[in-house]
Amino acid sequence: LFCPQFYTFTDQCLSILALASFYLLTNAIKTSKYNFFTFLPLNLFEQFQRIANAYFLFLLVLQVIPAISSLSWFTTVVPLVLVLTVTAAKDATDDIVSAICNLCMIFFPRKWMDVQVGDIIKLENNQFVTADLLLLSSSEPLNLVYIETAELDGETNLKVRQALPVTGDLGDDIEKLADFNGEVRCEPPNNRLDRFTGTLTYAGQKYPLDNEKILLRGCTLRNTEWCFGLVLFGGPETKLMQNCGKSTFKRTSIDRLMNVLVLCIFGFLAIMCTILAIGNFFWEMNEGSQFTVFLPRQEGKDAKFSAFLTFWSYVIILNTVVPISLYVSVEIIRLGNSFYIDWDRKMYFARNDTPAEARTTTLNEELGQIKYVFSDKTGTLTQNIMTFNKCSINGKSYGDVYDYTGQRIEITEVNTVDFSFNPLADPRFMFHDHALVEAVKLENPEVHAFFRLLALCHTVMAEEKTEGELLYQAQSPDEGALVTAARNFGFVFRSRTPESVSIMEMGQQRSYELLAILDFNNVRKRMSVIVRSPEGKLSLYCKGADTIIYERLHQSCSKLMDVTTEHLNEFAGEGLRTLALAYKDLDEDYFSQWKQRHHEASTTLADREDKLDQLYEEIEKDLLLLGATAIEDKLQDGVPHTIEQLSKADVKIWVLTGDKQETAENIGYSCNLLREEMNEVFIISGNSPEDVRQELR
């Protein structure tokens, strides 16, 4: 039974008022398998799970029994100790490397392990985040911080987090931070990296806390001089450690094969010893009593007992049938192979100065045993560099270039659009259809509304390095591409605060009041913003997957929806990523009432997401369709050749993508995942194992 933890903090100290007894864990973590005291017993336990090692230990026990041993126990103990020592040294080296990685993250002016829940800590640029923190303030304007989450989710693009304005006013004033008095209610520890639910109560006001206010352990602070954060979770309760499994001893297919082979050798050895013991039994029965030439026959000795002793004697004599150096030879080969991986120039990426690195010497040969590859598309097969390629606005498609006869012209860099009319245009942006620029210049209302939506409906942050030099920080490359497109066509996003968004519309500065952001997630597949224009007009702007947007359109958009669908299918057939855009005007009285319910839902802990989703569904309906966008994400160099070679090696490849079916099929052919010689490509639409099996039949 879990209950929300009730934290209050004063003077950098956090006390807990919970419905159940609770104690705080330290911030210390452990990802290595051993420590100084457990290394020897644990490592020996792991090594003796190998059958050959257990066999030689058993053989050593037999050799200390004088009645059956004809060899000295030294002949077994020396090679066995040597084998165990070599393997232990290799395992210790691997574990020390893991421990050093921990130490590299732990030792700062104050050790990470000493950080307590409730501490207010300062982080500086390029430092790892020490625990799960509530961001309080930062050196950046609007109390933004930029973080890299590659250690958490593998994504290399920077993400933006922003402190609440009420805590951002604390700045870097130590006295104010020490006097900060408030109350945090938050969810119990969990492994959801993309979700956080909590509230901050300060000065009689309650403020909602979500993932955009939280810095997770394992992130790296980038492009931010400093920031202060309140420790909410530490050590094993952080989301990073909640996602980490326990370190286990992994066995490779070679290890399992060697165990099977050793068992077969044991069987052969047992048969040989049994045959020899049976021979000894009959010899003792027939000849043993007369065979007293050198030594007198021992009293009480019979043929059965003699055969029993002979069996174990031959186990010792024939012990070399099982090669004691088998495992250590394999370990040495693995170690050498790991060096070859580190030194391989063909696995060196010169652009980022990144060589291949074998982080374990135990699993190298498993790379050659792979049968299935499960791959993401965006950022793995593709470059994750999005470019605005085409669009559809009010039933007209833009992006292709035609000659005077109506034939499509091959697009080259020669006929790119001249954006010199816009002093704030991004010089790296390229577009080829001059008709869209002319529509903007002619002040086509639908075209202006289209780009106004792109300039307002996003979570991008703008940074102006010098006069006119804008730098956009987008959590999603798609958003960055769309905002850049709007910028070049005259709708320049300049800045934002938690309460407003400022854009330059065809040379005129305009500031929109930002009233609500209806966040995107993988279930909603859309995002919306509600803004008030300088003239006082309330509008909701929405963008998302076309199937989701179409479900929420007003019935008057049916004809426009049919035309736009044709354009979307054309874009998807070219492998482009598509989004639909829509808007609606809002009634002031209705919105005031909806806003109050939205605030209540956003500051509750119980079922916050469900309550917010219900409110979002309520207001995101009867939308008016504006058009659609098409973004290109090119394949990375060498992807088609790599997939072709893997397919020839009979490796089964699965690619996961959230694109439309037509886009996914086009990408499949582009990267050689699907090939023309395939007889048929069929779609499996089942949502359960039974449905899928039925379709496959």
XYZ file of C-alpha atoms in Angstrom:
697
model
C 0.000 0.000 0.000
C 1.493 3.315 -1.127
C 0.536 6.718 0.097
C 1.762 10.153 -1.061
C 4.725 11.352 0.939
C 4.144 14.630 2.735
C 7.310 16.716 2.862
C 7.885 20.038 4.595
C 11.234 21.771 4.443
C 12.707 24.588 6.460
C 16.335 25.750 6.733
C 17.528 23.087 4.288
C 15.968 20.383 6.431
C 13.107 18.152 5.320
C 10.772 16.519 7.800
C 8.216 13.934 6.842
C 4.588 13.820 7.822
C 3.247 10.625 6.319
C 0.216 8.446 6.825
C 2.593 5.566 7.537
C 5.970 5.342 9.230
C 8.746 6.163 6.780
C 12.479 6.595 6.849
C 14.787 8.384 4.433
C 17.419 6.482 2.514
C 20.846 7.891 1.819
C 21.863 9.010 -1.662
C 24.446 6.241 -1.974
C 23.951 3.752 -4.811
C 25.734 0.590 -5.908
C 25.885 -0.762 -9.456
C 28.908 -3.049 -9.045
C 28.440 -6.720 -8.134
C 31.050 -7.049 -5.403
C 32.660 -5.239 -2.507
C 35.841 -5.972 -0.549
C 34.151 -8.507 1.726
C 31.784 -10.225 -0.718
C 34.128 -10.580 -3.684
C 35.753 -13.891 -2.704
C 32.622 -15.859 -1.682
C 30.402 -14.487 -4.463
C 33.001 -14.922 -7.182
C 33.806 -18.475 -6.088
C 30.090 -19.268 -5.975
C 29.709 -17.998 -9.556
C 32.777 -19.876 -10.795
C 31.736 -23.176 -9.246
C 28.469 -22.970 -11.153
C 30.645 -23.992 -14.083
C 30.501 -27.767 -14.129
C 34.181 -28.332 -14.906
C 35.272 -26.262 -11.905
C 32.884 -28.147 -9.634
C 34.231 -31.411 -11.068
C 37.838 -30.573 -10.226
C 36.831 -29.503 -6.723
C 35.154 -32.887 -6.290
C 38.276 -34.558 -7.722
C 40.406 -32.732 -5.155
C 38.248 -34.194 -2.376
C 38.765 -37.688 -3.810
C 42.525 -37.224 -3.970
C 42.822 -36.659 -0.237
C 41.396 -40.162 0.381
C 44.441 -42.504 0.492
C 42.473 -45.662 -0.277
C 41.521 -44.549 -3.789
C 44.085 -41.904 -4.741
C 47.210 -42.811 -6.639
C 48.126 -39.166 -7.404
C 49.148 -36.307 -5.149
C 46.481 -33.688 -4.463
C 48.946 -31.027 -5.677
C 48.372 -32.183 -9.256
C 44.797 -30.910 -9.084
C 44.869 -28.030 -6.623
C 47.594 -26.032 -8.424
C 45.891 -25.851 -11.860
C 42.472 -25.352 -10.216
C 43.713 -22.408 -8.143
C 45.388 -20.965 -11.237
C 42.153 -21.167 -13.248
C 40.098 -19.631 -10.436
C 42.652 -16.852 -9.922
C 42.781 -15.839 -13.589
C 38.984 -15.707 -13.856
C 38.681 -13.849 -10.540
C 41.233 -11.273 -11.702
C 39.249 -10.693 -14.891
C 35.950 -10.365 -12.973
C 37.552 -8.016 -10.446
C 38.866 -5.805 -13.252
C 35.412 -5.522 -14.827
C 33.822 -4.708 -11.471
C 36.487 -2.156 -10.549
C 35.767 -0.322 -13.820
C 32.082 -0.174 -12.831
C 32.997 1.033 -9.341
C 35.275 3.730 -10.780
C 32.358 4.967 -12.904
C 30.372 5.319 -9.668
C 33.216 7.180 -7.989
C 33.530 9.546 -10.936
C 29.950 10.606 -10.259
C 30.171 10.602 -6.483
C 33.212 12.618 -5.454
C 32.532 16.346 -5.551
C 33.347 18.904 -2.835
C 30.743 16.965 -0.898
C 30.188 13.305 -1.591
C 26.947 12.462 -3.346
C 26.267 9.754 -0.786
C 26.069 12.437 1.923
C 23.250 14.319 0.180
C 20.005 14.034 2.152
C 16.400 14.434 1.101
C 15.502 18.048 1.842
C 18.954 19.474 1.123
C 19.167 22.443 -1.210
C 22.176 21.883 -3.460
C 23.958 23.880 -6.106
C 24.904 22.413 -9.484
C 27.232 23.977 -12.030
C 27.601 23.598 -15.786
C 28.516 20.107 -17.079
C 27.919 18.475 -13.693
C 25.783 15.385 -13.234
C 22.541 15.871 -11.319
C 23.142 14.240 -7.952
C 19.590 13.197 -7.013
C 16.012 13.777 -8.110
C 15.615 17.520 -7.587
C 12.902 20.138 -7.655
C 14.420 22.998 -9.638
C 14.318 26.199 -7.571
C 16.320 28.771 -9.538
C 19.015 29.106 -12.171
C 21.436 31.552 -13.759
C 19.509 31.633 -17.046
C 16.769 34.117 -17.935
C 13.307 32.948 -16.870
C 15.023 30.385 -14.602
C 15.576 27.897 -17.400
C 18.085 25.074 -17.321
C 19.286 22.908 -20.187
C 19.923 19.244 -19.493
C 21.201 16.264 -21.426
C 19.370 13.019 -20.686
C 21.483 10.584 -22.720
C 22.249 8.490 -19.624
C 18.514 8.081 -18.976
C 16.803 7.696 -22.338
C 19.626 7.750 -24.904
C 18.492 11.051 -26.442
C 21.310 13.498 -27.142
C 19.265 16.642 -27.852
C 19.109 19.109 -24.973
C 15.912 19.371 -22.961
C 14.635 22.436 -21.136
C 13.402 22.651 -17.563
C 11.974 25.756 -15.907
C 11.546 26.638 -12.255
C 8.362 28.096 -10.851
C 8.450 31.913 -10.863
C 7.857 31.951 -7.102
C 11.041 29.937 -6.462
C 12.967 31.521 -9.318
C 12.939 34.815 -7.418
C 15.249 33.222 -4.831
C 18.128 33.374 -7.334
C 21.473 32.479 -5.783
C 20.838 34.359 -2.533
C 21.878 31.844 0.124
C 19.935 33.599 2.886
C 16.707 33.529 0.876
C 17.251 29.883 -0.001
C 17.891 29.013 3.648
C 14.764 30.878 4.750
C 12.587 29.307 2.069
C 9.632 27.674 3.813
C 7.116 25.549 1.977
C 5.407 22.206 1.649
C 5.833 19.597 -1.082
C 3.417 16.755 -1.674
C 4.531 14.269 -4.294
C 4.036 10.775 -5.632
C 5.926 7.812 -4.125
C 9.146 6.623 -5.817
C 8.554 5.033 -9.231
C 10.369 4.351 -12.503
C 8.401 6.672 -14.808
C 11.012 8.952 -16.369
C 8.455 11.064 -18.234
C 6.013 11.708 -15.427
C 5.971 13.442 -12.061
C 3.017 14.502 -9.953
C 3.274 16.849 -7.012
C 2.350 20.208 -5.541
C 4.258 22.981 -3.812
C 2.443 25.041 -1.197
C 4.181 28.337 -0.446
C 2.895 31.555 1.100
C -0.646 30.208 1.126
C -0.651 29.395 -2.599
C -0.604 25.927 -4.162
C 1.459 25.386 -7.321
C 1.367 22.252 -9.520
C 4.624 20.356 -10.027
C 5.204 18.226 -13.106
C 8.112 16.707 -14.995
C 9.108 20.113 -16.415
C 10.129 21.279 -12.922
C 12.177 18.186 -12.023
C 15.850 17.333 -12.633
C 16.472 13.593 -12.511
C 19.612 11.902 -11.281
C 21.814 10.937 -14.219
C 21.075 14.072 -16.265
C 23.903 16.460 -17.109
C 23.588 20.226 -16.756
C 24.467 21.976 -20.038
C 24.753 25.618 -21.117
C 23.728 26.728 -17.619
C 26.198 28.417 -15.265
C 24.472 27.253 -12.077
C 21.176 26.159 -10.619
C 19.747 25.312 -7.195
C 17.516 22.357 -6.486
C 15.704 20.733 -3.587
C 16.377 17.014 -3.129
C 13.106 15.070 -3.349
C 14.402 11.518 -3.779
C 17.864 10.105 -3.173
C 19.808 6.901 -3.660
C 17.762 3.847 -4.626
C 14.537 5.897 -4.627
C 15.622 8.005 -7.618
C 13.967 7.214 -10.932
C 17.343 6.221 -12.386
C 17.867 3.513 -9.781
C 14.205 2.473 -9.888
C 14.869 1.552 -13.525
C 18.083 -0.350 -12.758
C 17.867 -4.071 -12.251
C 20.056 -5.974 -9.833
C 23.519 -6.862 -11.138
C 23.449 -10.519 -12.109
C 25.928 -13.116 -13.298
C 25.230 -13.526 -17.014
C 25.943 -16.731 -18.892
C 26.692 -16.743 -22.590
C 25.692 -19.399 -25.095
C 29.340 -20.515 -25.176
C 29.263 -21.049 -21.401
C 26.109 -23.114 -21.699
C 27.572 -25.104 -24.595
C 30.762 -25.806 -22.648
C 28.723 -27.038 -19.700
C 26.870 -29.437 -22.012
C 30.135 -30.655 -23.551
C 31.673 -31.152 -20.116
C 28.620 -33.170 -19.066
C 29.083 -35.350 -22.155
C 32.735 -35.850 -21.212
C 31.624 -36.751 -17.690
C 29.296 -39.334 -19.140
C 32.110 -40.793 -21.223
C 34.404 -40.790 -18.168
C 31.736 -42.463 -16.023
C 31.230 -45.190 -18.646
C 34.986 -45.813 -18.889
C 35.384 -45.988 -15.106
C 32.350 -48.272 -14.820
C 33.748 -50.660 -17.440
C 37.110 -50.754 -15.675
C 35.424 -51.250 -12.276
C 33.386 -54.163 -13.663
C 36.570 -55.638 -15.104
C 38.199 -55.311 -11.690
C 35.217 -57.050 -10.080
C 35.498 -60.107 -12.320
C 39.278 -60.182 -12.003
C 38.998 -60.145 -8.220
C 36.396 -62.886 -8.346
C 38.476 -65.160 -10.558
C 42.125 -64.299 -10.039
C 42.452 -62.006 -7.058
C 42.621 -64.681 -4.347
C 45.575 -66.415 -6.043
C 47.364 -63.189 -6.976
C 49.553 -62.869 -3.867
C 53.006 -62.929 -5.391
C 54.253 -59.651 -3.898
C 51.826 -58.676 -1.152
C 49.542 -60.714 1.033
C 45.813 -60.267 0.396
C 44.060 -57.908 2.797
C 41.635 -59.506 5.207
C 37.972 -58.680 4.631
C 38.488 -57.413 1.102
C 35.942 -58.684 -1.405
C 35.401 -58.156 -5.124
C 32.516 -55.653 -4.747
C 34.424 -53.325 -2.453
C 37.503 -53.575 -4.659
C 35.426 -52.624 -7.716
C 33.966 -49.617 -5.835
C 37.441 -48.324 -4.920
C 38.711 -49.003 -8.424
C 35.917 -46.869 -9.924
C 37.011 -43.786 -7.968
C 40.689 -44.532 -8.535
C 40.142 -44.433 -12.290
C 38.149 -41.197 -11.926
C 41.346 -39.682 -10.497
C 43.698 -41.367 -12.988
C 41.602 -40.340 -16.030
C 40.844 -36.789 -14.789
C 42.780 -35.265 -17.679
C 39.934 -36.283 -19.980
C 38.284 -33.070 -18.731
C 40.560 -30.140 -19.709
C 41.074 -27.958 -16.657
C 42.303 -25.084 -18.845
C 39.056 -25.006 -20.845
C 37.455 -22.041 -19.098
C 40.598 -20.016 -18.532
C 41.491 -20.368 -22.220
C 38.077 -18.999 -23.152
C 38.466 -16.110 -20.662
C 41.829 -15.147 -22.156
C 40.336 -15.249 -25.658
C 37.461 -13.029 -24.511
C 39.859 -10.545 -22.961
C 41.883 -10.357 -26.155
C 38.714 -9.976 -28.198
C 37.604 -7.022 -26.055
C 40.911 -5.294 -26.851
C 40.315 -5.875 -30.559
C 36.899 -4.231 -30.221
C 38.452 -1.200 -28.504
C 41.152 -0.941 -31.185
C 38.974 -1.576 -34.251
C 39.227 1.456 -36.546
C 36.145 0.374 -38.474
C 34.104 0.905 -35.306
C 35.529 4.392 -34.670
C 33.234 7.382 -35.295
C 35.586 10.200 -36.216
C 32.952 12.961 -36.236
C 32.349 12.652 -32.488
C 35.735 11.099 -31.666
C 33.921 8.050 -30.298
C 35.580 4.617 -30.419
C 33.890 1.326 -29.664
C 34.173 0.310 -26.030
C 33.800 -3.205 -24.621
C 32.434 -2.494 -21.143
C 32.411 -6.170 -20.227
C 34.710 -8.987 -21.276
C 32.112 -11.666 -20.565
C 29.572 -11.268 -23.368
C 31.652 -10.427 -26.440
C 30.898 -13.582 -28.412
C 27.164 -13.035 -27.924
C 27.366 -10.329 -30.595
C 27.744 -13.119 -33.113
C 24.721 -15.010 -31.765
C 22.150 -12.234 -32.251
C 19.004 -13.406 -34.017
C 16.736 -10.406 -33.503
C 17.330 -6.650 -33.602
C 14.648 -4.317 -32.213
C 15.336 -0.762 -33.348
C 13.738 2.627 -32.946
C 13.512 4.638 -36.153
C 13.957 8.277 -35.171
C 17.534 9.026 -34.188
C 18.640 5.419 -34.709
C 18.007 4.765 -38.385
C 17.515 8.464 -39.114
C 19.658 11.508 -38.371
C 17.044 13.101 -36.085
C 17.618 16.354 -37.992
C 14.163 17.538 -39.057
C 13.577 19.841 -42.021
C 10.290 21.456 -43.012
C 9.681 20.033 -46.481
C 6.052 20.465 -47.532
C 2.691 21.586 -46.211
C -1.000 21.777 -47.017
C -2.901 24.977 -46.186
C -6.637 25.384 -46.697
C -6.700 22.599 -49.291
C -3.646 23.699 -51.290
C -0.382 21.762 -51.268
C 2.947 23.601 -51.122
C 6.477 22.286 -51.498
C 6.688 20.853 -55.002
C 7.980 22.909 -57.932
C 6.286 22.747 -61.363
C 7.215 24.121 -64.784
C 4.898 26.059 -67.105
C 3.455 22.794 -68.471
C 2.496 21.575 -65.009
C 5.251 18.953 -64.772
C 7.039 18.516 -61.482
C 10.638 19.784 -61.561
C 13.570 18.104 -59.862
C 14.328 20.131 -56.739
C 17.874 21.471 -56.424
C 19.572 24.071 -54.280
C 19.579 26.459 -57.254
C 15.877 27.273 -57.089
C 15.569 27.807 -53.335
C 13.297 30.558 -52.051
C 14.903 33.925 -51.307
C 14.064 34.954 -47.729
C 15.976 38.233 -47.856
C 12.714 40.109 -47.200
C 12.884 38.735 -43.646
C 15.918 40.016 -41.686
C 15.315 37.408 -38.951
C 15.216 34.405 -41.307
C 17.456 31.428 -40.581
C 20.034 31.288 -43.417
C 20.266 27.485 -43.109
C 16.563 26.983 -43.888
C 15.758 25.987 -47.456
C 12.395 25.851 -49.225
C 11.715 25.559 -52.932
C 8.095 26.517 -53.599
C 7.914 30.266 -54.266
C 4.105 30.169 -54.212
C 4.032 29.876 -50.425
C 6.188 32.977 -49.961
C 3.934 34.896 -52.329
C 0.869 33.804 -50.342
C 2.510 35.108 -47.160
C 3.377 38.428 -48.796
C -0.179 38.767 -50.134
C -1.420 38.365 -46.532
C -3.513 35.295 -47.246
C -5.476 34.947 -43.954
C -5.370 31.118 -43.879
C -1.619 31.083 -44.570
C -1.018 33.679 -41.847
C -3.150 31.694 -39.386
C -1.190 28.547 -40.318
C 2.205 30.051 -39.498
C 0.831 31.918 -36.474
C -0.169 28.549 -35.051
C 3.336 27.165 -35.673
C 4.867 30.194 -33.929
C 2.613 29.888 -30.863
C 1.813 26.192 -30.335
C 5.054 24.720 -28.992
C 7.331 24.538 -25.946
C 10.477 25.828 -27.676
C 12.752 28.256 -25.842
C 14.412 31.137 -27.718
C 17.802 32.584 -26.895
C 19.075 35.711 -28.636
C 22.882 35.615 -28.620
C 23.311 38.858 -30.548
C 20.902 41.262 -32.198
C 18.856 39.249 -34.676
C 20.692 35.972 -34.006
C 18.098 33.620 -32.569
C 18.886 30.184 -31.207
C 16.021 27.791 -30.545
C 16.198 25.082 -27.870
C 13.555 22.476 -28.639
C 12.833 19.311 -26.693
C 11.559 17.752 -29.913
C 13.362 18.221 -33.259
C 9.938 18.326 -34.935
C 8.975 21.413 -32.946
C 12.289 23.062 -33.754
C 11.741 22.484 -37.477
C 8.195 23.873 -37.413
C 9.118 26.977 -35.405
C 12.066 27.601 -37.737
C 9.740 27.334 -40.745
C 7.336 29.876 -39.240
C 10.318 32.124 -38.515
C 11.441 32.146 -42.142
C 7.963 32.834 -43.467
C 7.627 35.966 -41.344
C 6.217 34.699 -38.029
C 9.261 34.818 -35.772
C 9.059 33.372 -32.287
C 11.172 35.734 -30.145
C 10.712 34.844 -26.489
C 8.423 33.365 -23.904
C 7.654 33.617 -20.204
C 5.333 31.402 -18.170
C 2.595 33.966 -18.873
C 3.267 35.144 -22.439
C 4.665 34.368 -25.898
C 6.209 37.123 -28.020
C 6.385 36.779 -31.797
C 7.234 39.062 -34.693
C 4.421 38.913 -37.270
C 5.569 40.269 -40.622
C 7.784 42.808 -38.911
C 5.350 43.770 -36.143
C 6.052 42.790 -32.527
C 3.066 41.121 -30.860
C 2.741 39.574 -27.415
C 0.160 36.866 -26.718
C -0.973 36.046 -23.204
C -0.302 32.344 -22.586
C -3.256 31.031 -20.594
C -2.766 27.253 -20.755
C -0.599 24.565 -22.325
C -2.309 21.243 -22.987
C 0.728 19.001 -23.061
C 1.603 16.383 -25.653
C 2.003 12.758 -24.628
C 2.028 9.414 -26.399
C -1.610 8.772 -25.541
C -3.025 12.169 -26.546
C -0.777 12.457 -29.634
C -1.436 16.176 -29.774
C -0.691 19.413 -27.947
C -2.619 22.657 -27.651
C -2.115 26.156 -26.332
C -4.728 28.678 -25.301
C -3.709 32.294 -25.886
C -5.231 35.755 -25.796
C -4.193 38.063 -28.628
C -3.277 41.726 -28.065
C -6.799 42.551 -29.283
C -8.277 40.367 -26.520
C -9.349 37.441 -28.727
C -9.236 34.004 -27.068
C -8.012 31.151 -29.277
C -7.010 27.513 -28.918
C -4.327 26.255 -31.316
C -3.814 22.512 -31.684
C -1.423 20.275 -33.628
C -1.083 16.503 -33.629
C -1.550 13.239 -35.487
C -4.080 13.641 -38.292
C -6.277 10.757 -37.093
C -6.514 12.362 -33.647
C -7.188 15.875 -34.960
C -9.811 14.648 -37.449
C -11.857 13.116 -34.626
C -12.171 16.561 -33.054
C -13.004 18.672 -36.118
C -16.246 20.559 -36.636
C -18.554 18.935 -39.178
C -18.188 21.958 -41.469
C -14.606 20.864 -42.249
C -15.560 17.627 -44.048
C -14.679 18.788 -47.585
C -11.405 20.384 -46.514
C -10.610 17.233 -44.544
C -10.955 15.061 -47.675
C -8.573 17.248 -49.685
C -6.072 17.482 -46.836
C -6.191 13.696 -46.410
C -5.105 13.268 -50.035
C -2.167 15.590 -49.414
C -1.269 13.760 -46.208
C -1.230 10.435 -48.044
C 1.067 11.912 -50.688
C 3.421 13.229 -48.015
C 3.402 9.923 -46.153
C 4.109 8.057 -49.395
C 7.318 10.063 -49.695
C 8.395 9.033 -46.197
C 7.637 12.400 -44.572
C 6.431 12.857 -40.981
C 3.046 14.546 -40.934
C 1.009 16.608 -38.472
C -2.421 18.197 -38.776
C -3.134 21.734 -37.517
C -6.437 23.123 -36.228
C -7.810 25.943 -34.090
C -10.969 27.335 -32.490
C -12.052 30.597 -30.911
C -13.191 30.422 -27.284
C -15.943 32.126 -25.340
C -14.632 34.236 -22.462
C -17.202 33.096 -19.885
C -16.778 29.415 -20.719
C -13.010 29.657 -20.569
C -13.050 31.381 -17.154
C -15.077 28.508 -15.744
C -12.878 25.900 -17.509
C -9.697 27.599 -16.259
C -10.849 27.314 -12.646
C -11.507 23.594 -13.038
C -8.155 23.202 -14.780
C -6.319 24.794 -11.841
C -8.093 22.514 -9.375
C -7.216 19.429 -11.421
C -3.584 20.470 -11.892
C -3.030 20.909 -8.144
C -4.502 17.599 -7.049
C -2.419 14.489 -6.431
C -5.100 11.855 -6.900
C -5.790 10.972 -10.555
C -4.370 14.265 -11.795
C -3.708 12.982 -15.315
C -7.175 11.498 -15.744
C -8.846 14.701 -14.581
C -6.698 16.839 -16.870
C -7.360 14.527 -19.823
C -11.097 14.918 -19.291
C -10.757 18.703 -19.317
C -8.567 18.572 -22.427
C -11.112 16.390 -24.222
C -13.855 18.810 -23.278
C -12.221 21.889 -24.779
C -10.429 20.275 -27.745
C -13.512 19.698 -29.880
C -15.293 21.408 -32.776
C -11.924 22.509 -34.127
C -11.443 24.169 -37.518
C -8.858 22.566 -39.791
C -6.029 24.792 -41.008
C -3.820 22.289 -42.825
C -0.946 19.875 -42.364
C 2.844 19.855 -42.262
C 5.358 17.390 -43.700
C 8.823 17.059 -42.182
C 11.767 15.097 -43.554
C 14.141 13.105 -41.367
C 16.878 11.646 -43.559
C 18.417 8.231 -43.021
C 21.839 8.065 -41.441
C 24.763 7.194 -43.670
C 25.212 3.466 -44.169
C 21.840 2.384 -42.768
C 20.548 0.641 -45.959
C 23.823 -1.258 -46.430
C 23.924 -2.264 -42.755
C 20.360 -3.603 -42.780
C 21.032 -5.437 -46.039
C 24.080 -7.163 -44.547
C 22.216 -8.064 -41.354
C 19.395 -9.542 -43.422
C 21.888 -11.663 -45.357
C 23.151 -12.945 -41.999
C 19.556 -14.085 -41.283
C 19.097 -11.513 -38.501
C 15.434 -10.605 -38.033
C 14.993 -6.831 -37.755
C 12.013 -5.064 -36.190
C 11.684 -1.272 -36.428
C 9.373 0.639 -34.108
C 7.898 3.927 -35.348
C 4.932 6.113 -34.554
C 4.579 7.288 -38.161
C 1.607 6.705 -40.429
C 1.474 3.338 -42.163
C 2.356 4.838 -45.557
C 5.352 6.678 -44.077
C 6.524 3.540 -42.312
C 6.335 1.478 -45.514
C 8.252 4.120 -47.480
C 10.989 4.250 -44.842
C 11.059 0.440 -44.872
C 11.883 0.395 -48.575
C 14.366 3.277 -48.233
C 16.428 1.471 -45.604
C 16.207 -1.973 -47.287
C 14.069 -3.385 -44.518
C 11.463 -4.023 -47.205
C 12.659 -5.021 -50.671
C 11.034 -5.079 -54.080
C 11.619 -8.823 -54.470
C 9.364 -9.520 -51.494
C 6.235 -11.175 -52.863
C 3.820 -9.385 -50.574
C 3.870 -6.890 -47.735
C 0.795 -7.368 -45.585
C -0.512 -5.472 -42.603
C -1.209 -7.122 -39.257
C -3.739 -5.050 -37.346
C -4.504 -7.369 -34.433
C -4.430 -5.939 -30.920
C -4.062 -9.227 -29.042
C -1.924 -12.365 -29.426
C -4.997 -14.341 -30.517
C -5.908 -11.801 -33.227
C -2.346 -11.757 -34.545
C -2.167 -15.564 -34.695
C -5.461 -15.637 -36.585
C -4.209 -13.095 -39.142
C -0.935 -14.968 -39.635
C -2.856 -18.126 -40.492
